[in-house]
C-alpha positions as YAML, in Angstrom:
chain: A
units: angstrom
residues:
- id: 1
  name: MET
  ca: [-3.64, 1.62, 18.19]
- id: 2
  name: THR
  ca: [-0.93, -0.78, 19.55]
- id: 3
  name: ASP
  ca: [2.77, 0.18, 19.83]
- id: 4
  name: MET
  ca: [2.72, 3.84, 18.06]
- id: 5
  name: ASP
  ca: [2.85, 6.89, 18.50]
- id: 6
  name: SER
  ca: [-0.51, 8.40, 17.53]
- id: 7
  name: ASN
  ca: [1.66, 11.66, 16.87]
- id: 8
  name: SER
  ca: [2.81, 9.54, 13.21]
- id: 9
  name: ILE
  ca: [1.34, 9.07, 10.51]
- id: 10
  name: HIS
  ca: [0.18, 5.55, 10.55]
- id: 11
  name: ILE
  ca: [1.05, 3.85, 6.66]
- id: 12
  name: LEU
  ca: [0.75, 0.54, 5.58]
- id: 13
  name: LEU
  ca: [2.84, -1.65, 2.44]
- id: 14
  name: VAL
  ca: [1.03, -4.33, 0.55]
- id: 15
  name: GLY
  ca: [3.82, -6.06, -1.62]
- id: 16
  name: ASP
  ca: [5.89, -9.11, -1.49]
- id: 17
  name: ASP
  ca: [8.94, -6.73, -1.85]
- id: 18
  name: GLU
  ca: [10.48, -6.67, 1.90]
- id: 19
  name: GLU
  ca: [13.53, -5.01, 0.49]
- id: 20
  name: ARG
  ca: [10.18, -2.26, -0.44]
- id: 21
  name: LEU
  ca: [9.63, -2.07, 3.24]
- id: 22
  name: TYR
  ca: [13.18, -0.83, 4.71]
- id: 23
  name: ALA
  ca: [13.68, 1.29, 2.12]
- id: 24
  name: THR
  ca: [10.63, 2.68, 2.63]
- id: 25
  name: ARG
  ca: [11.34, 3.25, 6.03]
- id: 26
  name: GLU
  ca: [14.40, 4.77, 5.65]
- id: 27
  name: LEU
  ca: [12.92, 7.67, 2.53]
- id: 28
  name: LEU
  ca: [10.69, 8.22, 5.33]
- id: 29
  name: ALA
  ca: [12.35, 8.22, 8.53]
- id: 30
  name: LYS
  ca: [14.38, 11.38, 6.29]
- id: 31
  name: ILE
  ca: [11.52, 13.46, 6.54]
- id: 32
  name: GLU
  ca: [12.59, 15.98, 8.73]
- id: 33
  name: GLY
  ca: [9.28, 17.55, 11.29]
- id: 34
  name: GLN
  ca: [7.03, 14.29, 10.58]
- id: 35
  name: ALA
  ca: [7.09, 10.97, 12.56]
- id: 36
  name: TYR
  ca: [6.03, 8.00, 10.68]
- id: 37
  name: HIS
  ca: [5.37, 3.79, 11.41]
- id: 38
  name: THR
  ca: [5.08, 1.26, 8.82]
- id: 39
  name: ASP
  ca: [3.35, -2.02, 8.79]
- id: 40
  name: TRP
  ca: [3.78, -4.51, 6.03]
- id: 41
  name: ALA
  ca: [1.93, -6.48, 4.79]
- id: 42
  name: PRO
  ca: [3.24, -9.12, 2.12]
- id: 43
  name: ASP
  ca: [-0.56, -10.06, -0.34]
- id: 44
  name: PHE
  ca: [-3.19, -8.58, -0.81]
- id: 45
  name: ASP
  ca: [-4.63, -11.56, 2.05]
- id: 46
  name: ALA
  ca: [-2.57, -9.73, 4.19]
- id: 47
  name: GLY
  ca: [-3.37, -6.20, 3.65]
- id: 48
  name: LEU
  ca: [-6.75, -6.66, 3.37]
- id: 49
  name: LYS
  ca: [-6.98, -8.28, 7.15]
- id: 50
  name: ALA
  ca: [-4.83, -5.35, 8.32]
- id: 51
  name: ALA
  ca: [-7.25, -3.03, 6.68]
- id: 52
  name: THR
  ca: [-9.61, -3.93, 8.43]
- id: 53
  name: ALA
  ca: [-8.31, -2.97, 10.87]
- id: 54
  name: ARG
  ca: [-8.64, 0.79, 10.22]
- id: 55
  name: GLU
  ca: [-5.36, 1.17, 12.50]
- id: 56
  name: HIS
  ca: [-3.73, 3.12, 8.86]
- id: 57
  name: ASP
  ca: [-3.90, 6.06, 7.97]
- id: 58
  name: VAL
  ca: [-2.85, 5.31, 4.05]
- id: 59
  name: LEU
  ca: [-2.12, 2.74, 2.41]
- id: 60
  name: LEU
  ca: [1.06, 2.30, -0.46]
- id: 61
  name: VAL
  ca: [0.38, -1.22, -2.10]
- id: 62
  name: HIS
  ca: [2.96, -2.00, -4.63]
- id: 63
  name: TYR
  ca: [2.22, -3.39, -7.61]
- id: 64
  name: THR
  ca: [3.80, -6.20, -9.57]
- id: 65
  name: PRO
  ca: [1.46, -7.32, -13.00]
- id: 66
  name: LEU
  ca: [4.12, -10.25, -12.98]
- id: 67
  name: ILE
  ca: [1.58, -13.73, -14.12]
- id: 68
  name: GLY
  ca: [0.94, -15.92, -11.78]
- id: 69
  name: ASP
  ca: [2.59, -14.36, -8.47]
- id: 70
  name: GLY
  ca: [-0.91, -13.57, -6.75]
- id: 71
  name: ASN
  ca: [-0.12, -10.19, -7.41]
- id: 72
  name: ASP
  ca: [-3.34, -9.94, -9.95]
- id: 73
  name: LEU
  ca: [-5.48, -6.99, -11.69]
- id: 74
  name: ASP
  ca: [-8.56, -8.33, -10.09]
- id: 75
  name: SER
  ca: [-6.66, -9.25, -6.74]
- id: 76
  name: LEU
  ca: [-5.46, -5.79, -6.76]
- id: 77
  name: ARG
  ca: [-8.55, -4.01, -7.78]
- id: 78
  name: GLU
  ca: [-10.69, -6.23, -5.10]
- id: 79
  name: PHE
  ca: [-8.00, -4.73, -2.71]
- id: 80
  name: ILE
  ca: [-8.38, -1.39, -3.86]
- id: 81
  name: SER
  ca: [-11.97, -1.26, -3.51]
- id: 82
  name: SER
  ca: [-12.50, -3.64, -0.21]
- id: 83
  name: ARG
  ca: [-10.10, -1.17, 1.28]
- id: 84
  name: TYR
  ca: [-12.72, 1.02, 3.18]
- id: 85
  name: PRO
  ca: [-12.01, 5.08, 4.02]
- id: 86
  name: THR
  ca: [-7.89, 4.71, 3.85]
- id: 87
  name: PRO
  ca: [-6.69, 6.09, 1.26]
- id: 88
  name: THR
  ca: [-4.63, 3.49, -1.33]
- id: 89
  name: ILE
  ca: [-1.85, 4.77, -3.05]
- id: 90
  name: VAL
  ca: [-0.99, 2.32, -5.32]
- id: 91
  name: LEU
  ca: [2.90, 2.44, -6.70]
- id: 92
  name: THR
  ca: [4.30, 0.14, -9.58]
- id: 93
  name: ALA
  ca: [7.19, -0.13, -12.59]
- id: 94
  name: ASP
  ca: [4.93, -0.22, -14.98]
- id: 95
  name: SER
  ca: [3.74, 2.55, -17.09]
- id: 96
  name: ASP
  ca: [0.59, 1.37, -18.51]
- id: 97
  name: THR
  ca: [-2.57, 4.19, -19.26]
- id: 98
  name: ASN
  ca: [-4.93, 1.65, -18.57]
- id: 99
  name: LEU
  ca: [-3.60, 0.17, -15.36]
- id: 100
  name: SER
  ca: [-3.76, 3.70, -13.84]
- id: 101
  name: LEU
  ca: [-7.01, 4.42, -14.92]
- id: 102
  name: ASP
  ca: [-8.23, 1.09, -13.64]
- id: 103
  name: THR
  ca: [-7.44, 1.97, -10.53]
- id: 104
  name: ILE
  ca: [-8.27, 5.25, -10.03]
- id: 105
  name: ARG
  ca: [-11.44, 3.53, -11.27]
- id: 106
  name: ALA
  ca: [-11.67, 1.38, -8.38]
- id: 107
  name: GLY
  ca: [-11.12, 3.65, -5.65]
- id: 108
  name: ALA
  ca: [-7.37, 3.77, -5.53]
- id: 109
  name: THR
  ca: [-6.87, 8.10, -4.05]
- id: 110
  name: ASP
  ca: [-3.30, 7.97, -6.65]
- id: 111
  name: TYR
  ca: [-0.73, 6.21, -8.81]
...
């Protein structure tokens, strides 16, 4: 792991909204007693490449079900099932129960 504190929890945030990265970093910085290091991958392909390096303790995957944005459900399923043993949490504003079941069945740790 390069330039990362070995006592930090290393998080990979996957999603196309860079603003969420900054918001996540701000929220994590407010937690006392634990250091966090966050990296950002703007899409599933970049996230998969970063995840295969196995440098992260947890993956936070933001899913936005918009047509034509390259962030479709099949890509989400493929990403989750390919992420190796790293815990994966899917974040979304979508309240679709089927989506939550699909992500858990695909191997997400939480939704």
